[in-house]
CSV table of C-alpha atoms in Angstrom, one decimal:
chain,number,residue,atom,x,y,z
A,19,MET,CA,126.6,116.8,80.7
A,20,ALA,CA,127.6,113.5,81.1
A,21,THR,CA,125.8,110.8,79.0
A,22,ALA,CA,123.7,108.3,81.1
A,23,GLU,CA,124.7,104.7,80.9
A,24,PRO,CA,122.6,102.1,79.1
A,25,SER,CA,120.3,100.3,81.2
A,26,PRO,CA,121.8,97.0,82.5
A,27,SER,CA,118.6,95.1,81.3
A,28,LEU,CA,116.1,95.5,78.5
A,29,PHE,CA,113.4,94.8,80.8
A,30,VAL,CA,111.8,97.2,82.8
A,31,ARG,CA,111.0,94.5,85.7
A,32,SER,CA,112.5,91.7,86.8
A,33,LEU,CA,110.9,88.5,84.8
A,34,SER,CA,111.4,86.5,87.9
A,35,THR,CA,109.4,83.0,87.6
A,36,VAL,CA,108.3,83.7,84.2
A,37,GLU,CA,112.1,83.0,83.3
A,38,HIS,CA,111.0,79.1,84.1
A,39,ASN,CA,108.2,79.5,81.2
A,40,PRO,CA,109.6,78.9,78.0
A,41,THR,CA,106.1,79.7,76.2
A,42,ALA,CA,105.8,83.1,78.2
A,43,LEU,CA,109.6,83.8,77.4
A,44,LYS,CA,108.9,83.6,73.8
A,45,LEU,CA,106.1,85.9,73.8
A,46,ILE,CA,108.4,88.6,76.0
A,47,LEU,CA,111.2,88.2,74.0
A,48,GLY,CA,109.3,88.5,70.5
A,49,ALA,CA,107.5,91.5,71.8
A,50,LYS,CA,111.0,93.1,72.8
A,51,LEU,CA,112.5,92.5,69.6
A,52,ARG,CA,109.4,94.0,68.1
A,53,GLU,CA,110.0,97.2,70.2
A,54,LEU,CA,113.6,97.5,69.4
A,55,ARG,CA,112.8,96.7,65.6
A,56,THR,CA,110.4,99.8,65.9
A,57,GLY,CA,112.9,102.0,67.4
A,58,ALA,CA,115.2,101.1,64.4
A,59,GLY,CA,112.4,102.2,62.1
A,60,LEU,CA,112.9,98.8,60.3
A,61,GLU,CA,109.7,96.7,59.0
A,62,PRO,CA,109.7,93.0,59.4
A,63,ALA,CA,110.4,92.5,55.8
A,64,ASP,CA,113.4,95.0,56.0
A,65,VAL,CA,114.9,92.5,58.5
A,66,ASP,CA,114.2,89.4,56.7
A,67,LEU,CA,115.9,90.9,53.8
A,68,LYS,CA,118.8,92.1,55.4
A,69,LEU,CA,119.6,89.0,57.7
A,70,GLY,CA,118.8,86.6,54.8
A,71,PHE,CA,115.6,84.9,56.9
A,72,SER,CA,112.8,83.4,55.2
A,73,ARG,CA,109.8,85.2,54.1
A,74,SER,CA,108.1,86.6,57.6
A,75,LYS,CA,110.4,84.6,59.9
A,76,THR,CA,111.0,88.1,62.0
A,77,SER,CA,107.1,88.2,62.2
A,78,ARG,CA,107.3,84.6,63.6
A,79,ILE,CA,109.8,85.2,66.1
A,80,GLU,CA,107.8,88.5,67.4
A,81,LEU,CA,104.7,86.7,67.7
A,82,GLY,CA,106.2,84.0,69.7
A,83,ARG,CA,105.0,81.3,67.3
A,84,THR,CA,108.8,80.5,66.3
A,85,GLY,CA,111.4,80.1,68.8
A,86,CYS,CA,114.6,82.4,68.4
A,87,LYS,CA,117.9,80.5,67.8
A,88,GLN,CA,120.9,82.0,69.7
A,89,GLY,CA,122.5,83.0,66.0
A,90,ASP,CA,119.5,84.7,65.0
A,91,ALA,CA,119.2,86.2,68.4
A,92,VAL,CA,122.8,87.8,68.0
A,93,ALA,CA,121.9,89.1,64.3
A,94,LEU,CA,119.0,90.8,65.6
A,95,LEU,CA,120.5,92.4,68.5
A,96,SER,CA,123.2,93.7,66.1
A,97,LEU,CA,121.1,94.9,63.8
A,98,TYR,CA,119.0,96.8,66.3
A,99,GLY,CA,122.4,98.2,68.2
A,100,VAL,CA,122.3,96.2,71.1
A,101,GLU,CA,125.7,94.0,71.5
A,102,GLY,CA,128.5,93.6,73.8
A,103,ASP,CA,127.1,94.6,76.8
A,104,ALA,CA,125.0,93.0,79.8
A,105,ARG,CA,121.7,93.5,78.1
A,106,ALA,CA,122.7,91.2,75.1
A,107,GLU,CA,124.2,88.7,77.4
A,108,GLU,CA,120.8,89.1,79.3
A,109,PHE,CA,118.8,88.6,76.5
A,110,LEU,CA,121.0,85.6,75.0
A,111,ARG,CA,120.4,83.8,78.5
A,112,LEU,CA,117.0,84.1,78.0
A,113,VAL,CA,116.7,83.0,74.7
A,114,GLU,CA,118.5,79.8,75.7
A,115,GLN,CA,116.3,79.3,78.4
A,116,SER,CA,112.9,79.8,76.3
A,117,ARG,CA,114.5,77.0,74.2
A,118,GLN,CA,114.1,74.8,77.0
A,119,PRO,CA,110.7,72.1,77.0
A,120,ASP,CA,108.0,73.0,78.9
A,121,TRP,CA,106.8,71.0,82.2
A,122,TRP,CA,103.5,70.1,80.0
A,123,ARG,CA,104.9,68.7,77.2
A,124,SER,CA,105.4,65.5,78.9
A,125,PHE,CA,101.7,65.3,79.0
A,126,SER,CA,101.5,66.0,75.0
A,127,ASP,CA,99.6,62.4,74.7
A,128,VAL,CA,96.5,63.8,76.4
A,129,LEU,CA,96.9,67.7,76.0
A,130,SER,CA,95.0,68.6,73.0
A,131,ASP,CA,96.3,71.5,70.9
A,132,PHE,CA,93.4,73.7,71.6
A,133,PHE,CA,93.9,73.5,75.4
A,134,ALA,CA,97.6,74.1,75.3
A,135,PRO,CA,97.6,77.9,75.4
A,136,LEU,CA,96.2,78.0,78.5
A,137,VAL,CA,98.0,75.2,80.4
A,138,ALA,CA,101.4,77.0,78.7
A,139,LEU,CA,100.6,80.5,80.3
A,140,GLU,CA,98.4,80.1,83.5
A,141,GLY,CA,101.4,79.5,85.4
A,142,ALA,CA,103.2,82.9,84.3
A,143,ALA,CA,100.0,84.6,85.0
A,144,ALA,CA,99.6,87.1,88.2
A,145,THR,CA,96.1,86.7,88.3
A,146,ILE,CA,93.7,83.9,86.8
A,147,ARG,CA,89.9,85.0,86.4
A,148,THR,CA,87.5,82.8,85.3
A,149,TYR,CA,83.7,81.7,84.7
A,150,GLU,CA,82.2,78.3,84.7
A,151,PRO,CA,78.7,77.4,83.5
A,152,PHE,CA,79.0,73.6,84.0
A,153,TYR,CA,81.6,72.3,86.2
A,154,VAL,CA,83.9,73.5,88.8
A,155,PRO,CA,86.5,74.9,87.2
A,156,GLY,CA,89.3,72.6,86.6
A,157,LEU,CA,92.1,74.3,88.9
A,158,LEU,CA,89.4,73.7,92.1
A,159,GLN,CA,88.5,70.1,91.1
A,160,THR,CA,89.3,66.9,93.2
A,161,PRO,CA,90.8,63.9,91.4
A,162,ASP,CA,87.5,62.0,91.9
A,163,TYR,CA,85.5,65.0,90.6
A,164,ALA,CA,88.2,65.6,88.0
A,165,GLU,CA,87.9,62.0,86.6
A,166,ALA,CA,84.1,62.1,86.4
A,167,VAL,CA,84.3,65.0,84.4
A,168,VAL,CA,86.7,63.7,81.9
A,169,THR,CA,85.0,60.3,81.4
A,170,SER,CA,81.5,62.2,80.6
A,171,GLY,CA,83.3,63.9,77.8
A,172,PRO,CA,83.1,62.8,74.1
A,173,GLY,CA,84.2,59.5,73.2
A,174,ARG,CA,85.9,56.9,75.1
A,175,LEU,CA,89.1,56.9,77.0
A,176,LEU,CA,91.4,54.5,78.0
A,177,PRO,CA,91.8,54.3,81.8
A,178,HIS,CA,95.2,55.2,81.5
A,179,ASP,CA,94.4,58.4,79.4
A,180,VAL,CA,91.7,59.2,82.1
A,181,ARG,CA,94.3,59.1,85.0
A,182,ARG,CA,97.0,61.1,82.8
A,183,ARG,CA,94.0,63.5,82.5
A,184,VAL,CA,93.3,63.9,86.0
A,185,ASP,CA,97.2,64.1,86.5
A,186,LEU,CA,97.6,67.0,84.4
A,187,ARG,CA,94.7,69.1,86.4
A,188,GLN,CA,96.6,68.0,89.5
A,189,ARG,CA,99.9,69.4,88.0
A,190,ARG,CA,98.5,72.6,86.9
A,191,GLN,CA,96.9,73.1,90.5
A,192,ARG,CA,100.2,72.8,92.1
A,193,ARG,CA,101.0,76.2,90.8
A,194,LEU,CA,98.3,77.9,93.1
A,195,THR,CA,100.2,76.6,96.2
A,196,GLU,CA,103.3,78.0,95.5
A,197,PRO,CA,104.4,81.3,97.6
A,198,ASP,CA,104.5,83.1,94.2
A,199,GLY,CA,101.4,81.3,92.5
A,200,PRO,CA,98.6,83.3,91.1
A,201,ARG,CA,95.6,84.6,92.6
A,202,LEU,CA,92.5,83.0,91.3
A,203,TRP,CA,89.3,84.6,91.3
A,204,ALA,CA,86.5,82.2,89.9
A,205,VAL,CA,82.3,82.5,89.3
A,206,ILE,CA,80.7,79.4,89.4
A,207,ASP,CA,77.4,79.2,87.9
A,208,GLU,CA,74.7,78.3,90.3
A,209,SER,CA,73.4,75.4,88.3
A,210,VAL,CA,77.1,73.7,88.9
A,211,LEU,CA,76.1,72.9,92.7
A,212,LEU,CA,72.8,71.1,91.2
A,213,ARG,CA,74.8,68.9,89.2
A,214,THR,CA,75.7,65.6,91.3
A,215,VAL,CA,78.8,64.8,89.2
A,216,GLY,CA,80.3,61.4,89.9
A,217,GLY,CA,77.7,60.6,92.5
A,218,PRO,CA,77.0,61.8,95.9
A,219,GLY,CA,80.1,61.0,97.7
A,220,VAL,CA,82.0,62.6,95.1
A,221,MET,CA,80.1,65.9,95.2
A,222,ARG,CA,80.3,66.1,98.7
A,223,ALA,CA,84.1,65.5,98.8
A,224,GLN,CA,83.8,68.2,95.8
A,225,LEU,CA,82.1,70.9,97.7
A,226,GLU,CA,84.0,70.4,101.1
A,227,HIS,CA,87.3,71.1,99.1
A,228,LEU,CA,85.7,74.5,97.8
A,229,ILE,CA,84.9,75.4,101.4
A,230,THR,CA,88.4,74.8,102.3
A,231,LEU,CA,89.6,76.6,99.5
A,232,THR,CA,87.9,79.5,100.2
A,233,GLU,CA,89.9,79.9,103.4
A,234,ARG,CA,93.0,80.5,101.3
A,235,SER,CA,94.5,84.2,100.7
A,236,ASN,CA,94.9,83.8,97.2
A,237,VAL,CA,91.7,82.2,96.3
A,238,THR,CA,88.4,84.3,95.7
A,239,LEU,CA,85.3,81.9,94.7
A,240,GLN,CA,81.7,83.7,94.0
A,241,LEU,CA,78.4,81.9,93.1
A,242,ALA,CA,76.5,83.4,90.3
A,243,PRO,CA,72.9,82.9,90.8
A,244,LEU,CA,70.8,81.7,87.6
A,245,ASP,CA,68.9,85.1,87.2
A,246,VAL,CA,72.2,87.1,87.4
A,247,THR,CA,73.9,84.7,84.5
A,248,ALA,CA,70.7,84.8,82.7
A,249,ALA,CA,70.6,88.6,82.9
A,250,ILE,CA,74.4,89.1,81.7
A,251,GLY,CA,74.2,86.3,79.1
A,252,VAL,CA,77.4,84.9,79.3
A,253,GLY,CA,76.7,82.0,77.3
A,254,THR,CA,80.1,80.1,77.7
A,255,GLY,CA,82.6,79.8,80.2
A,256,VAL,CA,85.9,81.8,79.8
A,257,THR,CA,89.3,82.1,81.5
A,258,TYR,CA,91.2,85.5,81.7
A,259,LEU,CA,94.8,85.9,82.3
A,260,ARG,CA,96.4,88.8,83.6
A,261,PHE,CA,100.0,89.3,83.7
A,262,ALA,CA,102.3,91.5,86.0
A,263,LEU,CA,104.7,91.8,83.2
A,264,GLY,CA,104.1,95.0,80.7
A,265,ASP,CA,105.9,92.8,77.8
A,266,LEU,CA,103.1,89.9,78.2
A,267,LYS,CA,99.7,91.2,77.1
A,268,ASP,CA,96.7,89.8,79.0
A,269,ALA,CA,94.8,87.2,77.1
A,270,ILE,CA,91.2,85.2,77.2
A,271,TYR,CA,90.6,81.8,76.7
A,272,ILE,CA,87.2,80.1,75.8
A,273,GLU,CA,86.9,76.3,75.3
A,274,HIS,CA,84.6,74.9,73.0
A,275,LEU,CA,83.8,71.1,72.2
A,276,THR,CA,86.5,70.4,69.8
A,277,ASP,CA,88.6,73.5,69.7
A,278,SER,CA,89.0,76.9,71.7
A,279,THR,CA,89.6,80.7,71.1
A,280,PHE,CA,92.6,82.0,72.4
A,281,SER,CA,93.4,86.0,72.0
A,282,GLN,CA,95.4,88.5,73.1
A,283,LYS,CA,93.8,91.6,71.2
A,284,PRO,CA,93.2,94.3,73.4
A,285,GLN,CA,89.4,95.1,72.4
A,286,VAL,CA,88.6,91.1,72.5
A,287,VAL,CA,90.2,90.9,76.0
A,288,GLU,CA,88.3,94.1,77.6
A,289,GLN,CA,85.0,92.6,76.2
A,290,TYR,CA,85.4,89.4,78.2
A,291,ARG,CA,86.9,91.2,81.4
A,292,ASP,CA,84.1,93.7,81.3
A,293,MET,CA,82.0,90.6,81.3
A,294,LEU,CA,83.8,89.0,84.2
A,295,ASP,CA,83.6,92.2,86.0
A,296,ARG,CA,79.9,92.6,85.8
A,297,LEU,CA,79.2,89.1,86.9
A,298,GLY,CA,81.5,89.4,90.1
A,299,ALA,CA,79.6,92.8,91.1
A,300,CYS,CA,76.2,90.8,90.8
A,301,ALA,CA,77.2,87.2,91.8
A,302,LEU,CA,77.0,86.5,96.1
A,303,THR,CA,80.0,87.6,98.0
A,304,PRO,CA,82.6,85.3,99.0
A,305,ARG,CA,80.9,84.8,102.4
A,306,GLN,CA,77.6,84.4,100.8
A,307,THR,CA,79.2,81.8,98.6
A,308,THR,CA,80.7,80.2,101.5
A,309,GLU,CA,77.2,79.5,103.3
A,310,ALA,CA,75.7,78.5,99.9
A,311,LEU,CA,78.1,75.8,99.5
A,312,ARG,CA,77.6,74.3,103.2
A,313,ASP,CA,73.9,74.9,102.5
A,314,ARG,CA,74.2,72.3,99.5
A,315,LEU,CA,76.6,70.1,101.5
A,316,SER,CA,74.0,69.7,103.9
A,317,ARG,CA,71.3,68.6,101.3
A,318,LEU,CA,73.5,65.9,99.8
């Protein structure tokens, strides 16, 4: 029986647009290196010792916390028996791509460290699910509404910083308009419509914008009545990122006043996914939501 030729790729699926997301690539490459190491029957400490790495360097690379240099990648692939073929060439090309700067780095002057994980990975998601109890979700905000939200936060910001934060929000929204952009499924608490953020004119334009967005095929918007959110006991906003690639685990992001929780632990992600499922099942349907938005607009 003839020996099967090795796969021309180490990845089951094409990475497609994820190749242009360095943060996502680091996580995917790290997960693949962990899989290769496990297949070779080695522990992270064994690899550190064999390759002369500093303590826990292998683990940091596998977790995506440390970018993998070309030389390190060559040494790791060689140790795991992957060298001199198309698979190694592809992997090294992706390593180089992962070392490119993320687009959001240009907004580092106004991007909080705790917010960076969400911004870094939402562009690589196939589906973004979010529940927002206080404001219209950032990906659905108009510039004027976003400015009103930013200026209402803690501390006083210079006009330049406010404008930069609004620009960042608009840059994030651009991904939704691209042909291969993610699907957005947003559930908004009913109380959000009762808050006239930025004044009647700003709120009116925001509601008109939401109504327009409900016509898009990749946007699902639902309104959660107060009794629904009270019964489910959500308590805070949450964003759930689902990725099409098996090499990238789903994630949840919860923002607090001065920090955030970002987790890819399956048991944590599952709990919040279940909560979002229950919210979606009990909230108004998309059609009912559009009617509620029009009704609120008529009352402003």
